Short mmCIF file of C-alpha atoms in Angstrom, two decimals:
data_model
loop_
_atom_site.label_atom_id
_atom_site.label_comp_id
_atom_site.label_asym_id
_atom_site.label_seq_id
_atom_site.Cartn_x
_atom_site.Cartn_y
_atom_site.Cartn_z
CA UNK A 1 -14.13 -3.44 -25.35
CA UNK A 2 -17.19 -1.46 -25.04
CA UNK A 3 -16.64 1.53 -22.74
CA UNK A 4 -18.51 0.39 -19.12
CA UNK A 5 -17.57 0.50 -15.73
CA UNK A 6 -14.59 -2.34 -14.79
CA UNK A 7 -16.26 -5.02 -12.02
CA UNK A 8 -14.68 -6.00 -9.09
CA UNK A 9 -14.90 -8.67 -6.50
CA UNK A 10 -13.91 -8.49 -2.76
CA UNK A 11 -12.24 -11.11 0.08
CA UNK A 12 -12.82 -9.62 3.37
CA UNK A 13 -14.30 -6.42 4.34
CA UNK A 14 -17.31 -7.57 5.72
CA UNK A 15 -19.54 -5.82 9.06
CA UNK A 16 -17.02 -4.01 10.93
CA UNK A 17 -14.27 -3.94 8.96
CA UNK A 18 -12.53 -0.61 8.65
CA UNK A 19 -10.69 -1.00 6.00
CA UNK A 20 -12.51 -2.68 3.21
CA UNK A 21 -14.84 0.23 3.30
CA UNK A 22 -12.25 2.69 2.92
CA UNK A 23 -11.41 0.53 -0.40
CA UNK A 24 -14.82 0.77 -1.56
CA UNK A 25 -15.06 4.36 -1.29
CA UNK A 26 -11.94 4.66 -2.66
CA UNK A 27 -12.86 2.44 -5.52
CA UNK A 28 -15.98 3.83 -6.23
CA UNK A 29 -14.88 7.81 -6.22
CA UNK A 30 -13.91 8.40 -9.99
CA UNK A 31 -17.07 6.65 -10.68
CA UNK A 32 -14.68 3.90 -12.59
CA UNK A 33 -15.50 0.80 -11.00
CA UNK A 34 -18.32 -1.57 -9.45
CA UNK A 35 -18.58 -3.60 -6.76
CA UNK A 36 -20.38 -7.11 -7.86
CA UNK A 37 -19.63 -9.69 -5.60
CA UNK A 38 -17.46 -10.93 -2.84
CA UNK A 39 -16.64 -13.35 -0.12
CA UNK A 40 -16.79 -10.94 3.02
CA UNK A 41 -16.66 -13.35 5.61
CA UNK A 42 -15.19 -16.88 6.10
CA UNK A 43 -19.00 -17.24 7.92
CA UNK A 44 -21.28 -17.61 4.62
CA UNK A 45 -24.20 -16.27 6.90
CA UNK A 46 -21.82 -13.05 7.36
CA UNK A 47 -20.82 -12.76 4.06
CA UNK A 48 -24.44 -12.77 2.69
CA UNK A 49 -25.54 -10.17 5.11
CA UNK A 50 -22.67 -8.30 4.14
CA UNK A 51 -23.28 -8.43 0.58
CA UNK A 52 -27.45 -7.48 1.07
CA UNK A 53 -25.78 -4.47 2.40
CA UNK A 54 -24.21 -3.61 -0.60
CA UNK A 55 -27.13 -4.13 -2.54
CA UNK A 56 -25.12 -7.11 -4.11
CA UNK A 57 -27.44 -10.46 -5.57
CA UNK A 58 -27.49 -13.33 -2.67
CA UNK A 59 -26.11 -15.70 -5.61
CA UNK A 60 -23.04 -13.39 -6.11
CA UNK A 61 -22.13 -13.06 -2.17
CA UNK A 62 -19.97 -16.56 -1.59
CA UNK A 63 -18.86 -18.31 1.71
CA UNK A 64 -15.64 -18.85 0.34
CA UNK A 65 -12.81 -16.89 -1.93
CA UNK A 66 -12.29 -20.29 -3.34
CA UNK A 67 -15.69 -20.66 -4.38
CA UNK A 68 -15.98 -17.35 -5.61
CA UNK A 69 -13.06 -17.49 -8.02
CA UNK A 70 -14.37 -20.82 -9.25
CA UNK A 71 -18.13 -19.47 -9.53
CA UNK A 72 -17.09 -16.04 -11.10
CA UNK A 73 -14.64 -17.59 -13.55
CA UNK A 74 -17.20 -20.01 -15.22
CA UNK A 75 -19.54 -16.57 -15.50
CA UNK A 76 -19.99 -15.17 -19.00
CA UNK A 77 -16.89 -12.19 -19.99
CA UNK A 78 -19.34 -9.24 -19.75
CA UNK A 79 -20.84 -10.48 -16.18
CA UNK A 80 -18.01 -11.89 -14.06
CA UNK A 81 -15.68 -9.59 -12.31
CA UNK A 82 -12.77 -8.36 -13.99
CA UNK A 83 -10.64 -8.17 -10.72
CA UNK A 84 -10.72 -9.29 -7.27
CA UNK A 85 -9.96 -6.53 -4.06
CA UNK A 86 -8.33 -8.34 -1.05
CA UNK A 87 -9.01 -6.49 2.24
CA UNK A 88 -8.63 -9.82 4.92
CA UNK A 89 -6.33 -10.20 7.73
CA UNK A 90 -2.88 -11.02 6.49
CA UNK A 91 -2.51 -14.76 6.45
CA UNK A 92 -5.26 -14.94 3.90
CA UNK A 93 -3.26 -12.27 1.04
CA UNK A 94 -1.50 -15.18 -0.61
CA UNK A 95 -3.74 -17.69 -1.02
CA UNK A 96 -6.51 -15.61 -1.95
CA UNK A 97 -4.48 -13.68 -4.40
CA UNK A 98 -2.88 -17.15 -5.88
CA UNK A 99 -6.23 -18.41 -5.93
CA UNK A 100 -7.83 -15.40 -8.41
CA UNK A 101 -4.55 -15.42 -10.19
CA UNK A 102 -4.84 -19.26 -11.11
CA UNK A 103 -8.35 -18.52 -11.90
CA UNK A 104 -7.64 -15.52 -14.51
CA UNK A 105 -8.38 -12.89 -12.30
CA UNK A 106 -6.00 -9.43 -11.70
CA UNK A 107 -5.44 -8.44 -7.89
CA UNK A 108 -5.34 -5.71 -5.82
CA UNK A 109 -4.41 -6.55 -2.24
CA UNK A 110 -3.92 -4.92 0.85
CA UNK A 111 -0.07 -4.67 2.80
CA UNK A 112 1.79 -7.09 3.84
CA UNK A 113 1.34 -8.66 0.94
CA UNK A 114 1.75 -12.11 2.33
CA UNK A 115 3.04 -14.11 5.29
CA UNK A 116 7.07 -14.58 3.91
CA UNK A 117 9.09 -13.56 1.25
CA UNK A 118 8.94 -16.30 -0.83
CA UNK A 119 4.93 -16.23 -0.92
CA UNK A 120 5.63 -12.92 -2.86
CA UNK A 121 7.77 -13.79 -5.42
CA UNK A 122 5.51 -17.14 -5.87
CA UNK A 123 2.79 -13.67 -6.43
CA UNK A 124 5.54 -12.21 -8.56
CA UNK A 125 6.59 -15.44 -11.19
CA UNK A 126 2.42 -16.04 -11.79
CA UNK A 127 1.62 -12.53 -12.19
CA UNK A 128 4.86 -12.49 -14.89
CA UNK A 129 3.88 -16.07 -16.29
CA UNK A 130 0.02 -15.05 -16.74
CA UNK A 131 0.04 -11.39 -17.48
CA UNK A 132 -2.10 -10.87 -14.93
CA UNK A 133 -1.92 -7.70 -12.74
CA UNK A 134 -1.20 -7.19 -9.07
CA UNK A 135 -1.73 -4.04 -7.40
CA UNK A 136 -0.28 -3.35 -3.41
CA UNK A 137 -2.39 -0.49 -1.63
CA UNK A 138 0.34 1.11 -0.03
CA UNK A 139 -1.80 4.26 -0.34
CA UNK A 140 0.70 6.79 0.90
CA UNK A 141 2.47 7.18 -2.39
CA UNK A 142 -1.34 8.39 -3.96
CA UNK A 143 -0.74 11.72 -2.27
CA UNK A 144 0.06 14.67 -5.07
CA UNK A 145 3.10 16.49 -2.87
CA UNK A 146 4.57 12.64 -2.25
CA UNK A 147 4.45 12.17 -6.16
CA UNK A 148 5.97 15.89 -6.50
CA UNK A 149 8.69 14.76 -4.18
CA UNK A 150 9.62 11.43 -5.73
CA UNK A 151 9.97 13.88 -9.49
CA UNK A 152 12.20 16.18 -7.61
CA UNK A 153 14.61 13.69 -6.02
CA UNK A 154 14.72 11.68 -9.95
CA UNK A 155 14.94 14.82 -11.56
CA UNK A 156 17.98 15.52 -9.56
CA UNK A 157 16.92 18.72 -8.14
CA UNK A 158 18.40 17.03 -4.51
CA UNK A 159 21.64 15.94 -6.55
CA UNK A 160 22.48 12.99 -4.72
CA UNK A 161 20.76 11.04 -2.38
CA UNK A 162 22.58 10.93 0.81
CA UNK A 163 20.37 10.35 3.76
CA UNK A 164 16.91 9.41 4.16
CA UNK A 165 14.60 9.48 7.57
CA UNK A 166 11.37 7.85 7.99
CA UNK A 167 8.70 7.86 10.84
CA UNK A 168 5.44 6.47 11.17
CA UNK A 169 4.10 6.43 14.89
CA UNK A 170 1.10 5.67 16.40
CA UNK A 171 -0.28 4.67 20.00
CA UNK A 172 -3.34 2.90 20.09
CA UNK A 173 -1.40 -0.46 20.46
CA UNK A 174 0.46 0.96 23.52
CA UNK A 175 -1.94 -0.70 26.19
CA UNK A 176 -2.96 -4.38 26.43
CA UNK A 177 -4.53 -4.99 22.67
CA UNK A 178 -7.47 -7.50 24.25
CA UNK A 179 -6.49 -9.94 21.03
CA UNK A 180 -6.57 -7.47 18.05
CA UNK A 181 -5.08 -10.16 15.00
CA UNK A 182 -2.60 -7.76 14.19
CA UNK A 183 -0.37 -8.73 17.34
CA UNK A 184 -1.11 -13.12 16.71
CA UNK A 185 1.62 -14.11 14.62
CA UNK A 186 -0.42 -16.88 13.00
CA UNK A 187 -2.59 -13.90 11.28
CA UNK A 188 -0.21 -10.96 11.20
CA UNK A 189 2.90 -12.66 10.18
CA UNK A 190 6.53 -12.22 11.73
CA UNK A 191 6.00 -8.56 11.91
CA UNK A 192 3.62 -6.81 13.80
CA UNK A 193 4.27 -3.20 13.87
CA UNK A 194 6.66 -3.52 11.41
CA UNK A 195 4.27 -5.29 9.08
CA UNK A 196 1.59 -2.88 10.00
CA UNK A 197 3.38 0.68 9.70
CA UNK A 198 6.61 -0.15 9.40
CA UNK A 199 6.19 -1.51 5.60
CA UNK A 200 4.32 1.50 4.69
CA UNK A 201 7.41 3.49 6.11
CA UNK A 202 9.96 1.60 4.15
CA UNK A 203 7.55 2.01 0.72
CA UNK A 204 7.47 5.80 1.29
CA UNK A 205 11.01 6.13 1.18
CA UNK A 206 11.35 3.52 -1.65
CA UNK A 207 8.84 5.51 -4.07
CA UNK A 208 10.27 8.87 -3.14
CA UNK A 209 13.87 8.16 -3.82
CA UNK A 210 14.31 5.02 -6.16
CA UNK A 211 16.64 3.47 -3.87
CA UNK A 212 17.17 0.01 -3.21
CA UNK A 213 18.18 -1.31 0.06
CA UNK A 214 21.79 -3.41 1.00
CA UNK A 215 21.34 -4.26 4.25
CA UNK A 216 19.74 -2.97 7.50
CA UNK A 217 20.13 -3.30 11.43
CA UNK A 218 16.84 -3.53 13.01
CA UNK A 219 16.00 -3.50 16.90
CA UNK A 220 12.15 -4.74 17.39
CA UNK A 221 10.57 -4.82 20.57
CA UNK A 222 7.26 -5.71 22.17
CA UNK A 223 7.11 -3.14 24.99
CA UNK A 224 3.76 -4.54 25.69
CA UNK A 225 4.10 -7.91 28.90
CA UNK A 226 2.76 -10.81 26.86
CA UNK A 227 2.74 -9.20 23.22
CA UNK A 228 4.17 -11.77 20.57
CA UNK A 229 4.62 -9.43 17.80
CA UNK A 230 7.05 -6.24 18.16
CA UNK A 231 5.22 -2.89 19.04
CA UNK A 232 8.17 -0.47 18.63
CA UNK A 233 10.92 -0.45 15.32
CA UNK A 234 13.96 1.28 15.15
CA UNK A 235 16.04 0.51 12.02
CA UNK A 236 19.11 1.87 10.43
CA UNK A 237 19.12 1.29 6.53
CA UNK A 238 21.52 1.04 4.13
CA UNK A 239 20.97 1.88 0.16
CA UNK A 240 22.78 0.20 -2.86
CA UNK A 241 24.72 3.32 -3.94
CA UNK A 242 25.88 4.10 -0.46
CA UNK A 243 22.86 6.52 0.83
CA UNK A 244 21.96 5.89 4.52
CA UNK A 245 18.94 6.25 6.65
CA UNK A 246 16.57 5.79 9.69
CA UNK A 247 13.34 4.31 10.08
CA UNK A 248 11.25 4.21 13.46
CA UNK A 249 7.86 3.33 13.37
CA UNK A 250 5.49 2.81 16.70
CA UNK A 251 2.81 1.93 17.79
CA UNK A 252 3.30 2.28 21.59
CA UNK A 253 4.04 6.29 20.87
CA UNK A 254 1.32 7.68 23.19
CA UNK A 255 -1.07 10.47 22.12
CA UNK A 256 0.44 10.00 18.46
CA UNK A 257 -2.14 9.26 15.68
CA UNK A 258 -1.08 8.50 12.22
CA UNK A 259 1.54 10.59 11.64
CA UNK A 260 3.69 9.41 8.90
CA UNK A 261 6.99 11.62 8.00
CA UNK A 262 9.59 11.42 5.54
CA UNK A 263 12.95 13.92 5.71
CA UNK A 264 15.31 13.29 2.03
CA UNK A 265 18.45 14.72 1.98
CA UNK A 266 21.02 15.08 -0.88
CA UNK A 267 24.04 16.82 -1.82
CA UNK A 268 22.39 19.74 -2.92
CA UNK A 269 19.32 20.03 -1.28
CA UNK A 270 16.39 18.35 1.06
CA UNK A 271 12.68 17.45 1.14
CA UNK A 272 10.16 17.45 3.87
CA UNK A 273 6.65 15.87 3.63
CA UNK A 274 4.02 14.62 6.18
CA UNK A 275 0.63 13.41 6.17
CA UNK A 276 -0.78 15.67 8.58
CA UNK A 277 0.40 18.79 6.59
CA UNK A 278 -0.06 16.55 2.83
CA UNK A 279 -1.33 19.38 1.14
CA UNK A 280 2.63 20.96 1.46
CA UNK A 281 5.99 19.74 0.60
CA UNK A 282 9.11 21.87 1.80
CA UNK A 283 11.89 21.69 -0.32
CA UNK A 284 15.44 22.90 1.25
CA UNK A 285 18.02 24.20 -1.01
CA UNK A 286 21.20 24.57 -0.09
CA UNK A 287 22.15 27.86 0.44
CA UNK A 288 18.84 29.33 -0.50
CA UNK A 289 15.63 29.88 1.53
CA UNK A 290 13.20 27.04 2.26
CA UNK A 291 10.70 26.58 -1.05
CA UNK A 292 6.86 25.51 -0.22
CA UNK A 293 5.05 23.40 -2.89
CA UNK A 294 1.40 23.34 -2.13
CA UNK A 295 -1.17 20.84 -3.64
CA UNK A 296 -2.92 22.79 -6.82
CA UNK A 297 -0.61 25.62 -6.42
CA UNK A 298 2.19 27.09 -9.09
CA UNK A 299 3.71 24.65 -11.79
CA UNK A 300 4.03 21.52 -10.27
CA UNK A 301 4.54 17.79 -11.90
CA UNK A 302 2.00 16.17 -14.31
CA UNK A 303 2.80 13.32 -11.60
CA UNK A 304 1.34 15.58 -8.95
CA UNK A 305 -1.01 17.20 -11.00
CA UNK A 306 -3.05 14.04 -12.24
CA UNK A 307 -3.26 12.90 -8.58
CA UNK A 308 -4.47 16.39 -7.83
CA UNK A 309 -8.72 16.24 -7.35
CA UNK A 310 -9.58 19.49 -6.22
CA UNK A 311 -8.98 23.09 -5.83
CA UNK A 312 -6.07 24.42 -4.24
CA UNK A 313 -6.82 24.91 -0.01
CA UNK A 314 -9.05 21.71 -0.02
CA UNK A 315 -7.79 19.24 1.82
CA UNK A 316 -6.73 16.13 -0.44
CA UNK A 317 -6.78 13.43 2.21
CA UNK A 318 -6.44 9.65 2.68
CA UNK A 319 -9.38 8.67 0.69
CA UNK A 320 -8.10 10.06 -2.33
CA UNK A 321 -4.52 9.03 -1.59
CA UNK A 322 -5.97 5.95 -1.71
CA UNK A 323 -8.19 6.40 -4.98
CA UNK A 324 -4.96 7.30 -7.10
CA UNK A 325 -4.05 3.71 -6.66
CA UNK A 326 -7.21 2.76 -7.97
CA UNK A 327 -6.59 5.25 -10.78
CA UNK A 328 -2.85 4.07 -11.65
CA UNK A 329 -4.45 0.02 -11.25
CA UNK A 330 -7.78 0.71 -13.22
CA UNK A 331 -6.08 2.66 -16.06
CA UNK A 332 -3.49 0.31 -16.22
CA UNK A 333 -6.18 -2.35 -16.70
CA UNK A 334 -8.72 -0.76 -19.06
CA UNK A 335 -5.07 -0.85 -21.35
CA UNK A 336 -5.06 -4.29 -21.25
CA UNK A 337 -8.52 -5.12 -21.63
CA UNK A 338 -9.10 -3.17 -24.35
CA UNK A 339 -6.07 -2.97 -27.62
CA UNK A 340 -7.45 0.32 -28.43
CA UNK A 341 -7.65 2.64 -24.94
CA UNK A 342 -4.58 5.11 -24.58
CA UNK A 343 -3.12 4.71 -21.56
CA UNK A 344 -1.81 7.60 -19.14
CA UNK A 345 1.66 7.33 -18.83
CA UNK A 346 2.36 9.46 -15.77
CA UNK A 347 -0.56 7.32 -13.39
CA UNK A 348 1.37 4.51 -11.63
CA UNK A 349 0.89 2.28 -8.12
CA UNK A 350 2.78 -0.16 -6.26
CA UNK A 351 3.16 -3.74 -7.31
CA UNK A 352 4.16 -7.15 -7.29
CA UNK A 353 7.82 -6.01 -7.15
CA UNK A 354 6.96 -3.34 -3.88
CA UNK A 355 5.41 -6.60 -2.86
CA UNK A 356 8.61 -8.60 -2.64
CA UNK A 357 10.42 -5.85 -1.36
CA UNK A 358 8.85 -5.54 1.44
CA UNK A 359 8.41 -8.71 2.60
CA UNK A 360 12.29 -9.02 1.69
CA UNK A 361 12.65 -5.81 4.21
CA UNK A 362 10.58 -7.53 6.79
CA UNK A 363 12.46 -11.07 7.19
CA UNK A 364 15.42 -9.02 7.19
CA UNK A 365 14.55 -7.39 10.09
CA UNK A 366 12.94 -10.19 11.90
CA UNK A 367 16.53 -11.85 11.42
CA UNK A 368 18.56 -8.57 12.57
CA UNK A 369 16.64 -8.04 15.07
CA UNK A 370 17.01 -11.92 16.46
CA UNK A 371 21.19 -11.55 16.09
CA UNK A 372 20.65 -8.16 18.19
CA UNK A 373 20.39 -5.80 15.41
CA UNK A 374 23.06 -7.35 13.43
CA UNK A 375 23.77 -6.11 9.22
CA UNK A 376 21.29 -8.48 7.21
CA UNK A 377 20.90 -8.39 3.74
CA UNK A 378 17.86 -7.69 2.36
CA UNK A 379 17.18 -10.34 -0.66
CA UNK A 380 14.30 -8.91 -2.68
#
């Protein structure tokens, strides 16, 4: 394959949606990738307005995802896209990304992955039947102290994992939402906070430590008169191995912004890491004085030091969190399209497995939380 830019398509993330432009500029900041066409509306006249925004050809902005995968595949190799970005509301993951993966097409898709459980391993037995890859933005795990952390904890500097908290609260859901999708279950799914946040919250801890849940107990609530969807999760967590752990993620927490948190404690030592200091990781030894990894600073990882973009004091922030997926995904890719490219071994993102997982986590705690917070497997 001739060395050129990799093309991408996009579902969703048409006028005033937030976060299909925060995959574009993630997409487009290692100068990797191009955005050629895309479905950004279920209203064609949307979607074309969208598109002439993005400088994109009227004949390459669709009405549909469906006609898009159709149209693109039939396109010549070296002008169709060579993946498809999925930025809608929920209830349109699954059968947009079945769609591009029964048309040839790799995915990346924004979290929840799908609706239910057994939409994602439907995601998981094509994407293992066809080859094809499938990428989950949970773009936490892009940050360079988070990858530093999840080295530490499997190089055993934490010796065994014994307990693991995990927060993620926010309050701009804590008044009456005036219909945001994210609170319908039709659109959202089963889980509404806990689909939103919570997932990200039970990825975090997943990447950092390598541990696979047993079984949680999971009280949701909708603190909110009339809300369908919980607003407020509180979940205690059990790990194959016998680790245990708390995760509480809101969206009712007035004056709270995004403030994801993650505490890791083993026999020998602990981690601290949060995204409003992400630049600095505390590790806590036992018995020795409290260590401070900074972003750019000292040896670190090659783990955190790939996902590293600038010089030490700069803020790295969300955007490029989010572009090392896009790295991991894209080199990935480029390995597969081409026999002869060298991949980098120590780039990596979520996938169709994080995918199952946590929907698996999800249903579990819809069902805990139904049998007031009763022990529920989770069945990824």
């Amino acid at each position: 394959m001739n060395k050129r830019k990799l093309k991408y398509g996009m579902v969703g993330g048409g006028h005033g949606a937030f976060i299909g432009a925060v995959h574009r500029m993630a997409a487009n900041l290692d100068g990797q990738l191009e955005l050629v066409c895309g479905a950004f509306s279920s209203k064609p006249e949307k979607s074309k307005a969208s598109g002439a925004d993005l400088f994109l050809p009227e004949e390459r902005c669709y009405g549909t995802f469906e006609e898009m995968m159709l149209s693109e595949a039939a396109l010549p190799s070296d002008v169709r896209m060579d993946f498809v970005v999925i930025v809608t509301p929920n209830h349109l993951h699954f059968p947009a990304a079945k769609s591009a993966m029964e048309n040839g097409f790799h995915v990346v898709s924004d979290k929840p992955a799908t609706l239910t459980a057994d939409e994602a391993r439907t995601l998981r037995s094509l994407s293992k039947k066809t080859g094809l890859l499938y990428a989950l933005t949970h773009n936490y795990t892009g940050y360079p102290m988070v990858r530093q952390a999840r080295v530490m904890v499997r190089d055993g500097m934490l010796g065994k994992i014994r307990k693991v908290v995990v927060e993620y609260p926010q309050g701009w859901l804590s008044q009456d939402d005036g219909g945001v999708w994210r609170t319908d279950p039709a659109i959202a799914g089963a889980g509404g906070c806990l689909g939103d946040i919570g997932s990200h919250a039970e990825n975090l801890a997943a990447y950092i430590t390598g541990l696979d849940l047993d079984e949680i107990a999971a009280d949701l609530t909708a603190f909110v008169e009339g809300r369908r969807l919980d607003d407020d999760v509180n979940v205690l967590l059990r790990y194959k191995g016998g680790a245990k752990g708390i995760l509480q993620s809101s969206q009712i927490a007035v004056g709270e912004e995004n403030d994801i948190r993650i505490f890791v404690y083993g026999e020998t030592g602990g981690l601290e890491w949060r995204q409003f200091e992400s630049n600095t990781l505390l590790f806590k030894p036992d018995g020795a004085p409290v260590q401070r990894y900074r972003t750019g600073v000292g040896e670190l990882s090659p783990e955190a030091v790939a996902a590293t973009r600038v010089p030490a004091g700069h803020p790295e922030g969300y955007i490029e969190a989010f572009a090392n997926i896009y790295v991991g995904f894209t080199d990935h890719l480029r390995s597969i399209l081409d026999s002869d490219y060298e991949r980098n071994a120590v780039l990596d993102y979520p996938g169709v497995d994080e995918a199952v997982a946590g929907m698996a986590f999800i249903e579990a705690a819809v069902e805990s939380s139904k049998k007031n917070a009763a022990w529920t497997k989770v069945n990824a």
